[in-house]
PDB file of C-alpha atoms and ligand atoms in Angstrom:
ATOM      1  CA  UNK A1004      55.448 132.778 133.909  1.00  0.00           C
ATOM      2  CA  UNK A1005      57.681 132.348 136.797  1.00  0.00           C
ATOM      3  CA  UNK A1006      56.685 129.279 139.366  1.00  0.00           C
ATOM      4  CA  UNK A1007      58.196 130.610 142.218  1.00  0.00           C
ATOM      5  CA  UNK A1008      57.283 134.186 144.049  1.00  0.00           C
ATOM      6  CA  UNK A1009      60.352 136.406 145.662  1.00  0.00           C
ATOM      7  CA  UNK A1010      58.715 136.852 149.480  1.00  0.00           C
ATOM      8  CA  UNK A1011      60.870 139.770 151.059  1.00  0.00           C
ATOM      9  CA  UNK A1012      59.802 141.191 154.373  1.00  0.00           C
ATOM     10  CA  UNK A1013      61.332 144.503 155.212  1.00  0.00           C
ATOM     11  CA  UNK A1014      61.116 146.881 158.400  1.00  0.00           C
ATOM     12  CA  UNK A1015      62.551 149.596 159.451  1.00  0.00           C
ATOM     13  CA  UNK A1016      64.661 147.794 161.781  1.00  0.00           C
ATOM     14  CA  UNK A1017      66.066 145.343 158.942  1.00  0.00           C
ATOM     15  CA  UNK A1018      65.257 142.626 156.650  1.00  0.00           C
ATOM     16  CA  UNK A1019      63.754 139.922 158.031  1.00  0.00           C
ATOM     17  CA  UNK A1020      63.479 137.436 154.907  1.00  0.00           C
ATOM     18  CA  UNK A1021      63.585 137.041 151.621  1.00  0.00           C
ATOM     19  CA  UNK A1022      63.108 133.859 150.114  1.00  0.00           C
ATOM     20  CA  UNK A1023      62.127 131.739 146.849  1.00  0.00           C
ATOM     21  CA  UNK A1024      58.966 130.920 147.768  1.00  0.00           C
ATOM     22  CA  UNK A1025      55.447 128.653 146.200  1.00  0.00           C
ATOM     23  CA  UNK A1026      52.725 130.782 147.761  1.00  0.00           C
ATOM     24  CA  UNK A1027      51.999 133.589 150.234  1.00  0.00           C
ATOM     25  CA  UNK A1028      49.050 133.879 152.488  1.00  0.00           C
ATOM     26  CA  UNK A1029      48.981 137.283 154.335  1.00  0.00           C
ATOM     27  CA  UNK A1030      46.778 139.479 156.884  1.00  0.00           C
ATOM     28  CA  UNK A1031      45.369 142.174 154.850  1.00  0.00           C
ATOM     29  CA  UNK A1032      42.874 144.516 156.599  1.00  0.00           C
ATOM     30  CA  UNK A1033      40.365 143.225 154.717  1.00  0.00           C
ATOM     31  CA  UNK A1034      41.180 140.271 155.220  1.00  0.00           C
ATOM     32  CA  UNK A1035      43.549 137.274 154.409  1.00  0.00           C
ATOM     33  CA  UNK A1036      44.234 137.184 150.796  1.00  0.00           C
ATOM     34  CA  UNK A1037      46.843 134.275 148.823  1.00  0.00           C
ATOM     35  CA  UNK A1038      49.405 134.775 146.192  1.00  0.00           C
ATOM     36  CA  UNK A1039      50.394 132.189 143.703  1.00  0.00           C
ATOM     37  CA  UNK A1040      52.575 132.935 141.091  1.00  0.00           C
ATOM     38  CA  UNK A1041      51.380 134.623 138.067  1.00  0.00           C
ATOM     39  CA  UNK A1042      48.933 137.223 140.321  1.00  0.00           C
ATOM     40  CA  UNK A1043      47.602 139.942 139.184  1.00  0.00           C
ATOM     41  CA  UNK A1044      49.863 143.590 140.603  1.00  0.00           C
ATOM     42  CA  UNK A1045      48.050 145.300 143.281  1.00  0.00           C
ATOM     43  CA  UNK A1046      49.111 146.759 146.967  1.00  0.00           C
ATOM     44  CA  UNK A1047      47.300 146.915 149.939  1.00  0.00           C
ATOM     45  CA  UNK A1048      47.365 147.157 153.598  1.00  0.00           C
ATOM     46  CA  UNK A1049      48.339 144.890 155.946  1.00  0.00           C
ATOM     47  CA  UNK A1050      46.969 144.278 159.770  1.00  0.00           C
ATOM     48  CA  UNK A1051      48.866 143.203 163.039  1.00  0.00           C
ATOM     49  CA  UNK A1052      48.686 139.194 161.736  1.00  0.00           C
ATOM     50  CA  UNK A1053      50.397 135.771 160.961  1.00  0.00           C
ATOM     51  CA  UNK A1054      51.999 135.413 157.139  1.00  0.00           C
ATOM     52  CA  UNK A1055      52.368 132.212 156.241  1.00  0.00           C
ATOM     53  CA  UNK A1056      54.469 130.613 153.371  1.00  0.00           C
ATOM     54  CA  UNK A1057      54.826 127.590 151.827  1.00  0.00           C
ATOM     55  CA  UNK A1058      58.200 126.503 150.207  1.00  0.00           C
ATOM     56  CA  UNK A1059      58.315 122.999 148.626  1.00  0.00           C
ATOM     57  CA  UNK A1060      56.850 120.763 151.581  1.00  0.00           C
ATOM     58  CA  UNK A1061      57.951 123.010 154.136  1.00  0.00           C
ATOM     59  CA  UNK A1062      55.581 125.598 155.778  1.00  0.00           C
ATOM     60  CA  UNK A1063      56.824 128.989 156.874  1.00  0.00           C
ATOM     61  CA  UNK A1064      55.605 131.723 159.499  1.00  0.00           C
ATOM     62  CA  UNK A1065      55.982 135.423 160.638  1.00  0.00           C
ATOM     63  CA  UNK A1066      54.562 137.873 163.097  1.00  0.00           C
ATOM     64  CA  UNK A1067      53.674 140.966 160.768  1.00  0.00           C
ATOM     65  CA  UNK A1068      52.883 144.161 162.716  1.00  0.00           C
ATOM     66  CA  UNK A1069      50.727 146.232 160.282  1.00  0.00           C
ATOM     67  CA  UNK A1070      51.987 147.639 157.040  1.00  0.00           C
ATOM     68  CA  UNK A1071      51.912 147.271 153.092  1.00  0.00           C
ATOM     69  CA  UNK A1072      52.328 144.378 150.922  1.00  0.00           C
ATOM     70  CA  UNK A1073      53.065 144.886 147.360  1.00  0.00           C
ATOM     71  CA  UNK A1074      52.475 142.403 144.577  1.00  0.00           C
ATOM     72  CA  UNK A1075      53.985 142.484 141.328  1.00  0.00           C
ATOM     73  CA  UNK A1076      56.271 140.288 138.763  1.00  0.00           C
ATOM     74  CA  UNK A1077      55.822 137.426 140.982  1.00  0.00           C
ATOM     75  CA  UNK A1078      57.451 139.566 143.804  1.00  0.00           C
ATOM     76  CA  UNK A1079      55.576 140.080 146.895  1.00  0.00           C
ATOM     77  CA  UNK A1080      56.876 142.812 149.130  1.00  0.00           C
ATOM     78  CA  UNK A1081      56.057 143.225 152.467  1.00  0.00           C
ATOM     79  CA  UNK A1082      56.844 146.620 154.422  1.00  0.00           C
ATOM     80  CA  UNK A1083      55.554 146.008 157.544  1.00  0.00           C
ATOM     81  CA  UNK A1084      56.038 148.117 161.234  1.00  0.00           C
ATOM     82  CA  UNK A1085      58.165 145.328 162.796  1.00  0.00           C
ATOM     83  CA  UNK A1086      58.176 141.375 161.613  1.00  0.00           C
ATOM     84  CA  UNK A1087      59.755 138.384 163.256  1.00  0.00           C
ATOM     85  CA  UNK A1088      59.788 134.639 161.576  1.00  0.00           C
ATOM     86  CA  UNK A1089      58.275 132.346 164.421  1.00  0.00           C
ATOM     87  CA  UNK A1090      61.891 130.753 165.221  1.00  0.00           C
ATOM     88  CA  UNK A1091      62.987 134.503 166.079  1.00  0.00           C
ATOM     89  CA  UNK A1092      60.308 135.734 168.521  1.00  0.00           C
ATOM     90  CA  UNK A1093      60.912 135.911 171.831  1.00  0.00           C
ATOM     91  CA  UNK A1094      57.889 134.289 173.643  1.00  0.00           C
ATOM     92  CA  UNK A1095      58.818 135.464 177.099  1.00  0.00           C
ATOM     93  CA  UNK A1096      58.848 138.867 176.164  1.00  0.00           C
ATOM     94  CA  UNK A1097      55.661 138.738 174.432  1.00  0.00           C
ATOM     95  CA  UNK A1098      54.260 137.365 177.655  1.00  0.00           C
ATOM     96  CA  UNK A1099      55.736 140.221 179.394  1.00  0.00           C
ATOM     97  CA  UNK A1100      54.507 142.795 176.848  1.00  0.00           C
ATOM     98  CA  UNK A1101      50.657 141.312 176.769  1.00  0.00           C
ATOM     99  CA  UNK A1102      50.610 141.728 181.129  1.00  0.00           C
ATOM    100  CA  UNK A1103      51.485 145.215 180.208  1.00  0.00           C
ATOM    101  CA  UNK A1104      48.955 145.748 178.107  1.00  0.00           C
ATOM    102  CA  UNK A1105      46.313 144.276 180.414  1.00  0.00           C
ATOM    103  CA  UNK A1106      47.203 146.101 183.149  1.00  0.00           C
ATOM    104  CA  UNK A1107      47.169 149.016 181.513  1.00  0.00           C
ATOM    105  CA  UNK A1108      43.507 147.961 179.684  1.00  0.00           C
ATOM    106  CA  UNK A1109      42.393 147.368 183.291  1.00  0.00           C
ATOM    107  CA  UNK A1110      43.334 151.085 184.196  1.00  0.00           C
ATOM    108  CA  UNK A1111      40.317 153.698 184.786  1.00  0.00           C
ATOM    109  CA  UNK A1112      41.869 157.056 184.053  1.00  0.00           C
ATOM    110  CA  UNK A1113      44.959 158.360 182.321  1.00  0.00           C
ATOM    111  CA  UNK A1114      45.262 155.120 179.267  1.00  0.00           C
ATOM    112  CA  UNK A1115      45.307 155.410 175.744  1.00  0.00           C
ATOM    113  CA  UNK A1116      43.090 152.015 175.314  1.00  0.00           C
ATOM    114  CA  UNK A1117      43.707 152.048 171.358  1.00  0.00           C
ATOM    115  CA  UNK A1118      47.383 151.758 172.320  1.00  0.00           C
ATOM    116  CA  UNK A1119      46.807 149.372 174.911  1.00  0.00           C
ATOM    117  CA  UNK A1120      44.999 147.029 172.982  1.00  0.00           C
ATOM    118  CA  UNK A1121      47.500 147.691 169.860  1.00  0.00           C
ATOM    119  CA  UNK A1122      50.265 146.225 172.193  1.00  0.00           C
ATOM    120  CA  UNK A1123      47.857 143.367 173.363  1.00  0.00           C
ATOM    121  CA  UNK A1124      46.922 142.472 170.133  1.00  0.00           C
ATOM    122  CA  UNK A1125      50.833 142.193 168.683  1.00  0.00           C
ATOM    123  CA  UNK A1126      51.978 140.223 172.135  1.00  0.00           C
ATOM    124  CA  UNK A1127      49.293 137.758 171.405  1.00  0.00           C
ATOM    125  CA  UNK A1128      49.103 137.274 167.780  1.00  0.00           C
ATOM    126  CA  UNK A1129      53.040 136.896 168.552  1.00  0.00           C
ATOM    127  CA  UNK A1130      52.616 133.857 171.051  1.00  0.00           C
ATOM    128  CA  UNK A1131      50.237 132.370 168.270  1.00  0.00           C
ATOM    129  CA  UNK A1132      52.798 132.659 165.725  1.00  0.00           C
ATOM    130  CA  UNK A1133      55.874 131.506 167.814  1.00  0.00           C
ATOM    131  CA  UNK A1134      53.870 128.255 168.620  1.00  0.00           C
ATOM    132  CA  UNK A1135      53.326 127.259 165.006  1.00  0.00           C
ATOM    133  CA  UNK A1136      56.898 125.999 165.313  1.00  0.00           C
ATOM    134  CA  UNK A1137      57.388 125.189 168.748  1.00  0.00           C
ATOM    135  CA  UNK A1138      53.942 122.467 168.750  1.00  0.00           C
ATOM    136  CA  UNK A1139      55.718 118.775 168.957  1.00  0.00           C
TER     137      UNK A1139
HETATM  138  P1  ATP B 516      57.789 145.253 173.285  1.00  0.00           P
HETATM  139  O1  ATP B 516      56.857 146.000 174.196  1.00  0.00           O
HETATM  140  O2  ATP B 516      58.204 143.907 173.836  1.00  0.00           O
HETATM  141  O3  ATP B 516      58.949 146.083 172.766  1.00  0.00           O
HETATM  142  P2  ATP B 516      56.348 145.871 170.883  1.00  0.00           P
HETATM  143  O4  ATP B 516      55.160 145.203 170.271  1.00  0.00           O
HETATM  144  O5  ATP B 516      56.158 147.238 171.390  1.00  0.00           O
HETATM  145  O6  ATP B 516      56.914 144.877 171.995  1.00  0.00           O
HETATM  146  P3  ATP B 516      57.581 146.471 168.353  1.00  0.00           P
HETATM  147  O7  ATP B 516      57.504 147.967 168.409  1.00  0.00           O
HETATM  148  O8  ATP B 516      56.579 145.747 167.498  1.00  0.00           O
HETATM  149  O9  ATP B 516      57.555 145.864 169.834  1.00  0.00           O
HETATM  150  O10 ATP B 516      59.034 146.007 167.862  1.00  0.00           O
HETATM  151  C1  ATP B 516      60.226 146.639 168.281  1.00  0.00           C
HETATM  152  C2  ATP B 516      61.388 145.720 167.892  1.00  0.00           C
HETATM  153  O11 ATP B 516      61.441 144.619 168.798  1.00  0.00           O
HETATM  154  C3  ATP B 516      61.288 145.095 166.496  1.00  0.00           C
HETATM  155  O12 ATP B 516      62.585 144.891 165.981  1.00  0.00           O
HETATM  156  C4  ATP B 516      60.615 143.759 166.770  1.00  0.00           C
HETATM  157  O13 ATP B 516      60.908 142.809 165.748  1.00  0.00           O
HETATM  158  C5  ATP B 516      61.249 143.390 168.105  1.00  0.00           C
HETATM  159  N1  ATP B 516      60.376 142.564 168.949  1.00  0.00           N
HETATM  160  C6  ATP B 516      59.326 142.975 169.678  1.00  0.00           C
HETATM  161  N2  ATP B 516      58.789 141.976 170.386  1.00  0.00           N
HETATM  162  C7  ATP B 516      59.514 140.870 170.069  1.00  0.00           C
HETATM  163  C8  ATP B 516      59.459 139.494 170.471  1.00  0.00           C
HETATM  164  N3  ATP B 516      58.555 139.057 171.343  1.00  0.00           N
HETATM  165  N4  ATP B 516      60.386 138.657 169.956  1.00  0.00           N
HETATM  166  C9  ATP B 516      61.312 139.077 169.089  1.00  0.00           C
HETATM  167  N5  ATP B 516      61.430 140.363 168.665  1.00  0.00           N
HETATM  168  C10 ATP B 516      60.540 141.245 169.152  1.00  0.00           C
END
């Protein structure tokens, strides 16, 4: 049995990682579920969430917008809508992108709420993740 797990998080506008990696927590829509080498195959579906990785001492993060995740010979594959690592997201325009959203949420008449609160949810879970590396 391998001790390291192959991470690889894939979208449809690129790759945005792949890495050697000790263990995988992700946002499944069930729930958060971890992945240690050695796991047991399954897929399942992912929700608009943080994924967070640990590599030797070093702690990883990235924005995953919905999706699949894939497990299998300690490989974990992540297909997800859209996916930034923390160092890569832009935290002014997820600002911009959550006012959007709640002025659009604060409309009466002529809003697709589930939409709205779609965007909403991605700008903030997006600030979250962006400040796991910017806290001093
Ligand atoms: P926006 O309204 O700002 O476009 P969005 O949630 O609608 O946000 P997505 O459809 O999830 O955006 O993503 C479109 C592309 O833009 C993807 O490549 C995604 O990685 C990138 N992207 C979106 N928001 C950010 C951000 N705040 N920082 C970095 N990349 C982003």
């Amino acid at each position: 049995m391998a001790d390291k797990l192959t991470l690889e998080v894939v979208t449809p506008y690129g790759s945005v990682l792949k890495e050697e990696v000790d263990e995988v927590v992700a946002p499944g829509s069930e729930g958060e579920f971890g992945v240690l080498p050695g796991h047991v195959p399954f897929v399942t579906t992912l929700k608009i969430g943080m994924l967070v990785y640990k590599q030797g001492g070093n702690t990883g993060y990235v924005f995953i917008n919905s999706g699949y995740a894939e497990v299998s010979d300690d490989r974990v594959l992540v297909l997800a809508d859209s996916a930034e690592r923390a160092e890569d997201i832009d935290v002014e325009r997820a600002k911009a992108a959550m006012q959007r959203a709640e002025e659009r949420l604060r409309q009466k008449e002529n809003v697709d709420f589930a939409r709205a609160q779609a965007a909403l949810q991605r700008a903030l879970t997006r600030i979250e993740v962006a400040q796991k590396v910017r806290q001093s």
